[in-house]
Amino acid sequence: DHNTGTYFFVQVISEIIETARSHDFTDVIFVSENRGKPDGLIVSHLAFGPTAYFQLLNVVTRHEIQTKKEMGKMSEQYPHLIFEHFTTQMGKRVMNILKHIIPAPKLDAKRIVTFSNESDYISFRNHVYDKGEGGPKSIELKEIGPQFEVRLYQVKLGTLEQDEAEVEWVLRPYMNTAKKRQFLGE
């Protein structure tokens, strides 16, 4: 029965959010998939919101980038963050949502996460860097994955389980009629 399945899903989401709140989590991230391929990303900021809904595109896992030997271990350092082209009010809002899901790094951290907006598609890239062989100002970047793009389609003011939460922004098909209009950056 579809209604029973929907009720169960809503109940499980509510329990996850409540457990996260009771353990002082700052955010909960849900990834949805279709036939084994990730296709959606939801970021819900606790305790009261907002919640951002993204379409997930062009996912490349760490293991698809390089061999395990070339890639090495995944750094557990919190990364420095780079945001490019988040210039509109909604762009700044999305940047704020994304920057709060990753804790602040130590100054000597050698890991970088980049969120780069191009025509409202946000590319996520994960790198480590080290001193290069070209002298003291030379650095070498090594992509450690994963990599993907996300496209924002909705922001709600509440948390995920709050069906009654006010919609702050939603992407509508007719919004695309102005071909040059971009919502996150100019």
Protein backbone atom coordinates (compact mmCIF):
# COMPACT_ATOMS: atom_id res chain seq x y z
CA ASP A 1 0.00 0.00 0.00
CA HIS A 2 1.46 3.35 -1.09
CA ASN A 3 0.01 5.27 1.90
CA THR A 4 1.51 2.81 4.40
CA GLY A 5 4.93 3.13 2.72
CA THR A 6 4.72 6.92 2.74
CA TYR A 7 3.73 6.95 6.42
CA PHE A 8 6.62 4.63 7.28
CA PHE A 9 9.08 6.85 5.37
CA VAL A 10 7.85 10.02 7.12
CA GLN A 11 8.03 8.26 10.50
CA VAL A 12 11.62 7.09 9.89
CA ILE A 13 12.69 10.59 8.75
CA SER A 14 11.10 12.12 11.88
CA GLU A 15 12.95 9.64 14.09
CA ILE A 16 16.28 10.35 12.37
CA ILE A 17 15.82 14.12 12.79
CA GLU A 18 14.82 13.79 16.46
CA THR A 19 17.78 11.50 17.20
CA ALA A 20 20.14 13.93 15.46
CA ARG A 21 18.69 16.86 17.46
CA SER A 22 19.04 14.99 20.75
CA HIS A 23 22.72 14.31 19.98
CA ASP A 24 23.38 17.97 19.03
CA PHE A 25 24.01 17.32 15.34
CA THR A 26 24.19 20.54 13.34
CA ASP A 27 23.00 19.07 10.03
CA VAL A 28 21.55 15.92 8.52
CA ILE A 29 22.32 15.01 4.92
CA PHE A 30 20.20 12.56 2.96
CA VAL A 31 21.26 11.10 -0.39
CA SER A 32 18.65 9.45 -2.58
CA GLU A 33 19.39 7.05 -5.39
CA ASN A 34 17.63 5.50 -8.34
CA ARG A 35 18.83 2.11 -9.59
CA GLY A 36 22.07 2.42 -7.68
CA LYS A 37 22.90 5.91 -8.96
CA PRO A 38 22.79 8.84 -6.52
CA ASP A 39 20.28 11.42 -7.81
CA GLY A 40 19.28 13.66 -4.91
CA LEU A 41 20.83 15.45 -1.96
CA ILE A 42 18.94 17.04 0.94
CA VAL A 43 20.71 19.16 3.56
CA SER A 44 18.63 19.88 6.65
CA HIS A 45 20.15 22.29 9.21
CA LEU A 46 19.26 21.56 12.81
CA ALA A 47 17.67 22.49 15.06
CA PHE A 48 15.16 24.57 13.06
CA GLY A 49 16.20 24.70 9.39
CA PRO A 50 16.58 25.62 6.61
CA THR A 51 16.45 22.56 4.37
CA ALA A 52 17.92 22.66 0.86
CA TYR A 53 16.94 20.17 -1.84
CA PHE A 54 19.35 19.46 -4.68
CA GLN A 55 19.33 17.34 -7.80
CA LEU A 56 22.58 15.31 -7.84
CA LEU A 57 24.30 14.90 -11.22
CA ASN A 58 27.46 13.44 -12.78
CA VAL A 59 28.60 11.59 -9.67
CA VAL A 60 32.12 10.17 -9.88
CA THR A 61 33.17 8.15 -6.84
CA ARG A 62 36.68 8.21 -5.40
CA HIS A 63 37.42 4.82 -6.90
CA GLU A 64 36.42 5.94 -10.38
CA ILE A 65 38.93 8.81 -10.30
CA GLN A 66 42.14 6.86 -9.64
CA THR A 67 43.42 3.53 -8.45
CA LYS A 68 43.50 3.04 -4.70
CA LYS A 69 47.31 3.15 -4.65
CA GLU A 70 47.44 6.49 -6.51
CA MET A 71 44.66 7.98 -4.42
CA GLY A 72 45.91 6.94 -1.01
CA LYS A 73 43.87 7.24 2.16
CA MET A 74 41.05 9.73 2.44
CA SER A 75 42.25 12.63 4.55
CA GLU A 76 40.26 13.00 7.74
CA GLN A 77 41.24 16.66 8.08
CA TYR A 78 38.45 19.17 7.89
CA PRO A 79 38.95 21.00 4.59
CA HIS A 80 39.40 24.64 3.75
CA LEU A 81 36.43 25.75 1.64
CA ILE A 82 36.46 27.65 -1.63
CA PHE A 83 33.22 29.10 -3.03
CA GLU A 84 33.11 30.57 -6.53
CA HIS A 85 30.30 32.61 -8.15
CA PHE A 86 27.72 32.70 -5.34
CA THR A 87 26.95 36.39 -5.79
CA THR A 88 23.15 36.77 -5.63
CA GLN A 89 21.09 36.79 -2.43
CA MET A 90 20.04 33.17 -3.06
CA GLY A 91 23.64 32.30 -3.97
CA LYS A 92 24.83 33.68 -0.63
CA ARG A 93 22.06 31.76 1.13
CA VAL A 94 23.11 28.48 -0.53
CA MET A 95 26.78 29.20 0.24
CA ASN A 96 25.83 29.68 3.90
CA ILE A 97 23.91 26.38 3.94
CA LEU A 98 26.81 24.48 2.38
CA LYS A 99 29.57 26.01 4.50
CA HIS A 100 27.84 24.98 7.71
CA ILE A 101 27.86 21.27 6.87
CA ILE A 102 31.66 21.12 7.12
CA PRO A 103 33.46 21.98 10.40
CA ALA A 104 36.19 24.64 10.42
CA PRO A 105 39.65 23.30 9.55
CA LYS A 106 42.91 23.73 11.41
CA LEU A 107 45.18 26.31 9.81
CA ASP A 108 47.69 23.69 8.66
CA ALA A 109 45.08 21.48 6.96
CA LYS A 110 46.09 20.46 3.44
CA ARG A 111 42.67 19.52 2.19
CA ILE A 112 40.46 21.77 0.06
CA VAL A 113 36.81 21.42 -0.95
CA THR A 114 35.61 23.62 -3.80
CA PHE A 115 32.01 24.56 -4.56
CA SER A 116 31.99 26.27 -7.95
CA ASN A 117 28.75 27.66 -9.37
CA GLU A 118 28.36 27.81 -13.15
CA SER A 119 24.88 28.60 -14.52
CA ASP A 120 23.27 27.40 -11.25
CA TYR A 121 25.01 24.02 -11.38
CA ILE A 122 27.36 23.68 -8.40
CA SER A 123 30.45 21.53 -8.93
CA PHE A 124 31.91 19.81 -5.86
CA ARG A 125 35.60 18.91 -5.93
CA ASN A 126 37.83 17.54 -3.16
CA HIS A 127 41.64 17.99 -3.26
CA VAL A 128 44.71 17.70 -1.09
CA TYR A 129 47.76 19.84 -1.72
CA ASP A 130 51.43 19.64 -0.99
CA LYS A 131 54.56 21.63 -1.79
CA GLY A 132 55.47 21.33 -5.43
CA GLU A 133 58.87 20.81 -6.94
CA GLY A 134 58.90 24.30 -8.47
CA GLY A 135 60.09 26.16 -5.40
CA PRO A 136 58.63 27.54 -2.16
CA LYS A 137 55.57 29.11 -3.81
CA SER A 138 54.73 26.03 -5.86
CA ILE A 139 51.99 23.63 -4.78
CA GLU A 140 50.60 20.45 -6.29
CA LEU A 141 46.89 19.63 -6.14
CA LYS A 142 45.74 16.03 -6.09
CA GLU A 143 42.06 15.26 -6.57
CA ILE A 144 40.89 12.68 -4.05
CA GLY A 145 37.21 12.61 -4.93
CA PRO A 146 34.38 12.20 -4.97
CA GLN A 147 33.19 14.74 -7.51
CA PHE A 148 29.66 15.69 -8.53
CA GLU A 149 27.36 18.53 -9.49
CA VAL A 150 24.24 19.63 -7.66
CA ARG A 151 21.39 21.84 -8.78
CA LEU A 152 19.25 23.57 -6.18
CA TYR A 153 15.53 23.13 -6.70
CA GLN A 154 14.03 24.13 -3.34
CA VAL A 155 14.78 25.77 0.02
CA LYS A 156 12.37 25.37 2.93
CA LEU A 157 12.58 27.35 6.16
CA GLY A 158 12.07 24.34 8.45
CA THR A 159 13.67 20.92 8.82
CA LEU A 160 13.01 17.94 6.58
CA GLU A 161 10.25 16.29 8.61
CA GLN A 162 8.21 19.52 8.83
CA ASP A 163 5.76 19.19 5.95
CA GLU A 164 4.18 22.52 6.91
CA ALA A 165 7.50 24.41 6.65
CA GLU A 166 7.30 27.50 4.46
CA VAL A 167 8.97 27.27 1.06
CA GLU A 168 11.53 30.07 0.81
CA TRP A 169 12.50 29.44 -2.82
CA VAL A 170 11.64 26.92 -5.51
CA LEU A 171 12.91 26.43 -9.05
CA ARG A 172 10.00 26.55 -11.48
CA PRO A 173 10.19 25.40 -15.10
CA TYR A 174 8.93 28.74 -16.40
CA MET A 175 11.83 30.48 -14.60
CA ASN A 176 14.13 29.09 -17.30
CA THR A 177 12.49 31.11 -20.08
CA ALA A 178 14.93 33.94 -19.49
CA LYS A 179 17.96 32.03 -20.73
CA LYS A 180 20.55 34.26 -19.12
CA ARG A 181 18.82 34.47 -15.73
CA GLN A 182 20.82 32.80 -13.01
CA PHE A 183 19.67 32.48 -9.43
CA LEU A 184 22.88 31.71 -7.53
CA GLY A 185 25.49 33.84 -9.27
CA GLU A 186 25.96 36.31 -12.06
